[in-house]
């Protein structure tokens, strides 16, 4: 065997794993079907603006160990995620907080906001929510639901909220303070210079081959490593022989505008159903850019089909049962380990990806 590990995928999970194994004296080969490293956190540098090619990624964690770990590879700025929601001609702060409620109802105290929400919930009389709409209404009342949740959620999932299961929204945090910080985590920011540089540093001294699929590589090279760490789709690895897992996909329309500032914020969500995109990202605001031009990306949620880029697993009962069958199949493998968002059919925040990769290294 030429390598100790063949790592399939150069995203955050694969890069952390390969980096840590190299430190332990193991020889890794990293392959990726894309023509670039970094997976979905890849940033493309366009005249000094780091464009988040596959959607906005804001690093946040409450795990000090993970924060210190990622800071080995980059300096982080003090960006705080404070998205704006646009409903028709109305602008609201997210997450739902006193700034949101004050704008919506013309009130100023937490007591007033709590009373309005409680009264709306009581009038609905929903005891056991049967779908996502009833679940959301029973948590936040009618106004917040109609203006800020319904349209956005239906665009995200491509279905009426009445057709979606209640468990998708287990909770909707309501903050009765004037605080627009979206995350509760202790540590937060964007790496100065973008995420691609982090992956480059992680993979220093490690052989990387790009534009190569695992199937084609295995056919041409046979078994070149003692073990495979596979971060692609677990059902694709098994040629979908038990069935196809479902995902939601995202399409991006990216545009350069010859103006300094388009929307005044990095993230603006469009919650109206009639607006086809879910949000607009203005990339320069992640790093407080002062360029005389700007770059925006409109995001469109879509059904996933084989060949599309998979983004969000559809973790309903049917898909979870199918994944469990694949997981049991994977447990029988002696030389293949599945990891990451696609290998585990699970949505991970970046800090949880790092945690999982480090745990895997320790276990091996």
XYZ file of C-alpha atoms in Angstrom:
364
model
C 0.000 0.000 0.000
C 1.317 3.411 -1.029
C -0.729 5.462 1.460
C -2.146 4.951 4.923
C -5.325 6.867 4.045
C -7.085 7.847 0.855
C -9.244 10.840 1.817
C -12.133 11.388 -0.581
C -13.118 15.042 -0.408
C -11.020 18.113 0.438
C -13.690 19.889 2.480
C -13.280 20.757 6.138
C -13.738 17.209 7.430
C -11.277 15.654 4.993
C -8.720 18.447 5.417
C -8.750 18.292 9.232
C -8.451 14.505 9.127
C -5.548 14.533 6.662
C -3.751 17.302 8.553
C -3.977 15.494 11.874
C -2.940 12.156 10.418
C 0.094 13.724 8.751
C 1.123 15.103 12.165
C 0.948 11.525 13.440
C 3.272 10.273 10.732
C 0.632 8.846 8.421
C 0.755 9.291 4.655
C -2.453 10.603 3.104
C -3.660 11.193 -0.424
C -6.589 13.602 -0.810
C -8.758 13.516 -3.932
C -11.700 15.726 -4.865
C -14.097 15.657 -7.820
C -14.099 19.460 -7.947
C -11.289 21.481 -9.508
C -10.595 23.229 -6.214
C -10.027 22.354 -2.561
C -12.292 23.352 0.331
C -15.625 21.744 -0.458
C -18.525 24.073 0.248
C -16.447 26.543 2.261
C -14.370 27.391 -0.805
C -13.945 31.134 -1.316
C -13.059 32.604 -4.695
C -11.003 35.801 -4.645
C -12.467 38.365 -7.050
C -10.371 41.542 -7.012
C -10.005 41.389 -3.233
C -13.554 40.284 -2.391
C -13.786 36.754 -1.054
C -16.894 35.266 -2.691
C -18.460 32.420 -0.711
C -18.988 30.237 -3.774
C -21.411 27.784 -2.164
C -23.335 30.048 0.178
C -22.538 32.108 3.239
C -20.375 30.452 5.887
C -20.010 32.198 9.243
C -17.819 30.379 11.736
C -19.301 30.179 15.226
C -18.764 27.893 18.188
C -18.956 27.689 21.959
C -16.227 25.046 21.999
C -13.033 26.809 23.044
C -10.891 23.873 21.931
C -12.327 24.063 18.402
C -11.938 27.856 18.339
C -8.279 27.608 19.316
C -7.784 24.825 16.803
C -9.144 26.777 13.813
C -7.220 29.897 14.862
C -3.978 28.020 14.136
C -4.739 28.456 10.455
C -6.209 31.959 10.219
C -6.847 35.184 12.028
C -10.571 35.790 12.487
C -12.217 39.182 12.263
C -15.015 40.386 14.540
C -17.880 39.871 12.091
C -21.189 39.272 13.900
C -23.992 37.644 11.937
C -26.983 40.006 12.055
C -29.197 39.194 9.059
C -32.085 41.322 7.875
C -35.461 39.964 6.748
C -37.296 41.774 3.952
C -41.057 41.271 3.706
C -42.529 43.405 0.919
C -41.390 46.926 1.820
C -40.791 46.097 5.482
C -37.380 45.328 7.006
C -36.989 43.297 10.198
C -34.036 42.233 12.298
C -33.209 38.565 12.792
C -33.245 36.564 14.981
C -36.685 37.423 16.366
C -35.880 39.958 19.083
C -37.138 43.217 20.524
C -35.982 45.150 17.453
C -38.177 42.819 15.369
C -41.195 43.144 17.659
C -40.840 46.909 18.058
C -40.868 47.365 14.276
C -43.751 44.934 13.798
C -46.110 46.228 16.503
C -44.831 49.670 17.507
C -44.121 48.544 21.070
C -41.034 49.014 23.219
C -41.069 46.615 26.186
C -40.627 42.846 26.482
C -43.893 42.619 28.433
C -45.863 44.125 25.537
C -44.247 41.758 23.021
C -44.836 38.695 25.193
C -48.483 39.602 25.704
C -49.119 40.052 21.961
C -47.484 36.733 21.087
C -49.246 34.880 23.922
C -52.636 36.292 22.872
C -52.127 35.261 19.241
C -51.112 31.740 20.260
C -54.088 31.422 22.637
C -56.541 32.506 19.919
C -55.320 29.724 17.622
C -56.098 26.942 20.107
C -53.520 24.546 18.627
C -52.935 21.749 21.134
C -51.145 19.128 19.041
C -49.511 20.581 15.888
C -50.077 18.352 12.888
C -47.764 20.094 10.426
C -45.069 22.734 10.220
C -47.534 25.592 9.920
C -49.364 24.644 13.110
C -46.068 24.011 14.898
C -44.713 27.451 13.987
C -47.980 29.222 14.803
C -48.074 27.559 18.213
C -44.576 28.887 18.932
C -44.592 32.465 17.606
C -48.193 33.431 16.757
C -49.639 34.679 13.485
C -47.767 37.897 12.664
C -44.216 36.586 12.958
C -45.226 33.398 11.162
C -46.973 35.077 8.235
C -44.314 37.712 7.612
C -41.046 36.021 8.495
C -41.460 32.227 8.400
C -44.138 30.998 5.999
C -42.867 32.251 2.635
C -39.197 31.670 3.394
C -39.806 28.111 4.601
C -41.978 27.226 1.606
C -39.233 28.430 -0.733
C -36.608 26.476 1.188
C -38.534 23.212 1.032
C -40.528 23.704 -2.163
C -43.764 22.778 -0.383
C -46.661 24.422 1.409
C -46.045 24.622 5.153
C -49.176 22.528 5.730
C -47.520 19.699 3.787
C -44.318 19.769 5.833
C -43.912 17.747 9.048
C -44.005 19.591 12.358
C -40.628 18.258 13.522
C -38.723 20.445 11.030
C -39.295 23.368 13.409
C -38.697 22.009 16.890
C -38.207 25.457 18.352
C -38.140 29.075 17.240
C -36.084 31.193 19.609
C -37.744 34.425 20.694
C -35.419 36.925 22.347
C -36.984 39.633 24.424
C -33.851 41.776 24.334
C -32.570 44.272 21.757
C -29.880 41.987 20.329
C -29.433 41.245 16.617
C -26.598 38.729 17.041
C -27.953 35.630 15.288
C -25.770 33.133 17.132
C -25.581 32.509 20.851
C -22.083 31.058 20.566
C -19.171 32.561 22.480
C -16.839 32.720 19.456
C -17.724 34.021 16.009
C -16.107 35.540 12.939
C -14.882 35.222 9.373
C -11.285 34.206 8.597
C -9.318 37.150 7.231
C -8.540 36.208 3.645
C -11.298 33.610 3.399
C -11.719 29.911 4.116
C -9.701 28.566 1.192
C -6.468 29.686 2.864
C -7.365 27.618 5.936
C -7.719 24.480 3.832
C -4.487 25.280 1.967
C -2.610 25.450 5.268
C -4.207 22.240 6.528
C -3.164 20.395 3.376
C 0.422 21.700 3.216
C 2.771 18.810 2.480
C -0.091 16.456 1.601
C -0.598 15.116 -1.914
C -3.860 16.406 -3.427
C -5.409 15.461 -6.764
C -8.337 17.522 -8.059
C -10.988 16.847 -10.690
C -10.962 13.162 -9.794
C -13.989 11.087 -8.786
C -13.537 8.255 -6.327
C -14.991 5.702 -8.728
C -12.648 6.659 -11.567
C -9.670 6.831 -9.227
C -10.387 3.400 -7.741
C -10.794 1.831 -11.178
C -7.468 3.214 -12.390
C -5.416 2.788 -9.237
C -6.936 -0.107 -7.347
C -6.343 -0.233 -3.614
C -3.546 2.256 -2.995
C -4.322 2.923 0.669
C -4.850 0.872 3.787
C -8.114 2.689 4.485
C -10.460 5.103 2.747
C -12.067 8.093 4.483
C -15.097 8.828 2.312
C -16.849 12.186 2.713
C -19.096 11.889 -0.328
C -22.695 10.691 -0.441
C -23.007 7.352 1.308
C -25.769 6.114 -1.020
C -23.700 7.040 -4.082
C -20.795 4.997 -2.713
C -23.065 1.959 -2.739
C -24.475 2.817 -6.206
C -27.852 3.634 -4.599
C -28.554 -0.086 -4.267
C -30.832 0.407 -1.248
C -32.473 3.552 -2.636
C -31.706 7.253 -3.118
C -31.466 9.612 -0.145
C -33.153 12.987 -0.650
C -31.578 16.431 -0.408
C -32.421 20.032 -1.059
C -30.110 21.824 -3.447
C -29.250 25.504 -3.902
C -28.621 27.467 -7.081
C -26.657 30.729 -7.031
C -26.831 33.741 -9.310
C -23.722 35.822 -8.680
C -23.406 39.330 -10.086
C -20.829 42.093 -9.946
C -22.329 45.560 -9.452
C -20.444 48.773 -10.104
C -21.490 50.365 -6.833
C -19.825 50.451 -3.444
C -22.731 49.123 -1.416
C -25.830 47.266 -2.622
C -27.848 46.303 0.461
C -25.876 47.504 3.475
C -25.668 44.054 5.072
C -23.994 40.736 4.328
C -27.226 38.719 4.505
C -30.768 39.791 3.607
C -33.506 37.140 3.689
C -36.501 37.591 1.384
C -39.427 36.082 3.269
C -42.157 36.793 0.734
C -43.216 33.667 -1.195
C -43.540 35.601 -4.447
C -39.836 36.561 -4.482
C -38.178 33.479 -6.046
C -34.869 33.609 -4.166
C -34.497 33.001 -0.437
C -31.745 35.494 0.298
C -29.121 37.822 -1.146
C -25.520 37.687 0.070
C -23.266 40.733 -0.345
C -19.875 39.137 0.134
C -17.705 42.190 0.862
C -19.549 42.875 4.125
C -18.217 39.658 5.678
C -14.784 41.283 5.750
C -15.773 44.960 5.920
C -14.608 45.564 2.350
C -14.217 49.070 0.944
C -13.879 48.248 -2.739
C -15.608 50.644 -5.188
C -17.654 47.713 -6.545
C -19.565 44.872 -4.929
C -20.535 41.254 -5.616
C -23.890 39.750 -4.666
C -25.291 36.231 -4.856
C -28.986 35.401 -5.010
C -29.807 31.977 -3.581
C -32.564 29.785 -5.004
C -33.615 26.647 -3.164
C -34.517 23.686 -5.368
C -35.339 20.011 -5.423
C -32.253 17.842 -5.670
C -31.828 15.378 -8.526
C -28.959 12.978 -9.125
C -26.110 14.998 -10.591
C -27.059 18.173 -8.693
C -25.024 19.448 -5.770
C -26.543 18.100 -2.533
C -26.777 20.691 0.262
C -29.299 19.847 2.957
C -30.355 16.315 3.858
C -34.108 15.839 4.112
C -34.100 14.159 7.509
C -37.678 12.902 7.602
C -38.623 9.425 8.814
C -38.390 7.842 5.365
C -34.889 9.135 4.653
C -33.596 8.488 8.162
C -34.746 4.870 7.915
C -32.976 4.499 4.566
C -29.797 6.081 5.910
C -29.872 3.680 8.859
C -29.781 0.791 6.374
C -26.770 2.312 4.652
C -25.130 2.953 8.023
C -25.492 -0.712 8.949
C -23.946 -1.616 5.602
C -21.068 0.783 6.293
C -20.413 -0.803 9.692
C -19.463 -4.018 7.901
C -16.662 -2.249 6.013
C -13.175 -2.893 7.314
C -11.302 -0.433 5.140
C -13.807 2.396 4.516
C -14.829 5.088 7.008
C -17.663 7.508 6.224
C -17.561 11.053 7.532
C -18.822 14.579 7.081
C -22.189 15.962 6.057
C -22.757 13.622 3.099
C -21.155 10.523 4.589
C -23.286 10.827 7.736
C -26.389 12.285 6.029
C -26.513 15.013 8.623
C -26.328 18.801 8.548
C -23.213 19.954 10.405
C -22.117 23.443 11.402
C -18.415 23.941 10.737
C -17.374 23.604 14.363
C -19.186 20.268 14.598
C -17.389 19.081 11.447
C -14.051 19.831 13.113
C -15.146 18.095 16.326
C -16.208 14.993 14.392
C -12.961 14.839 12.392
C -10.817 15.211 15.511
C -12.841 12.537 17.303
C -12.329 10.170 14.365
C -8.585 10.767 14.433
C -8.466 10.086 18.171
C -10.502 6.905 17.777
C -8.079 5.583 15.169
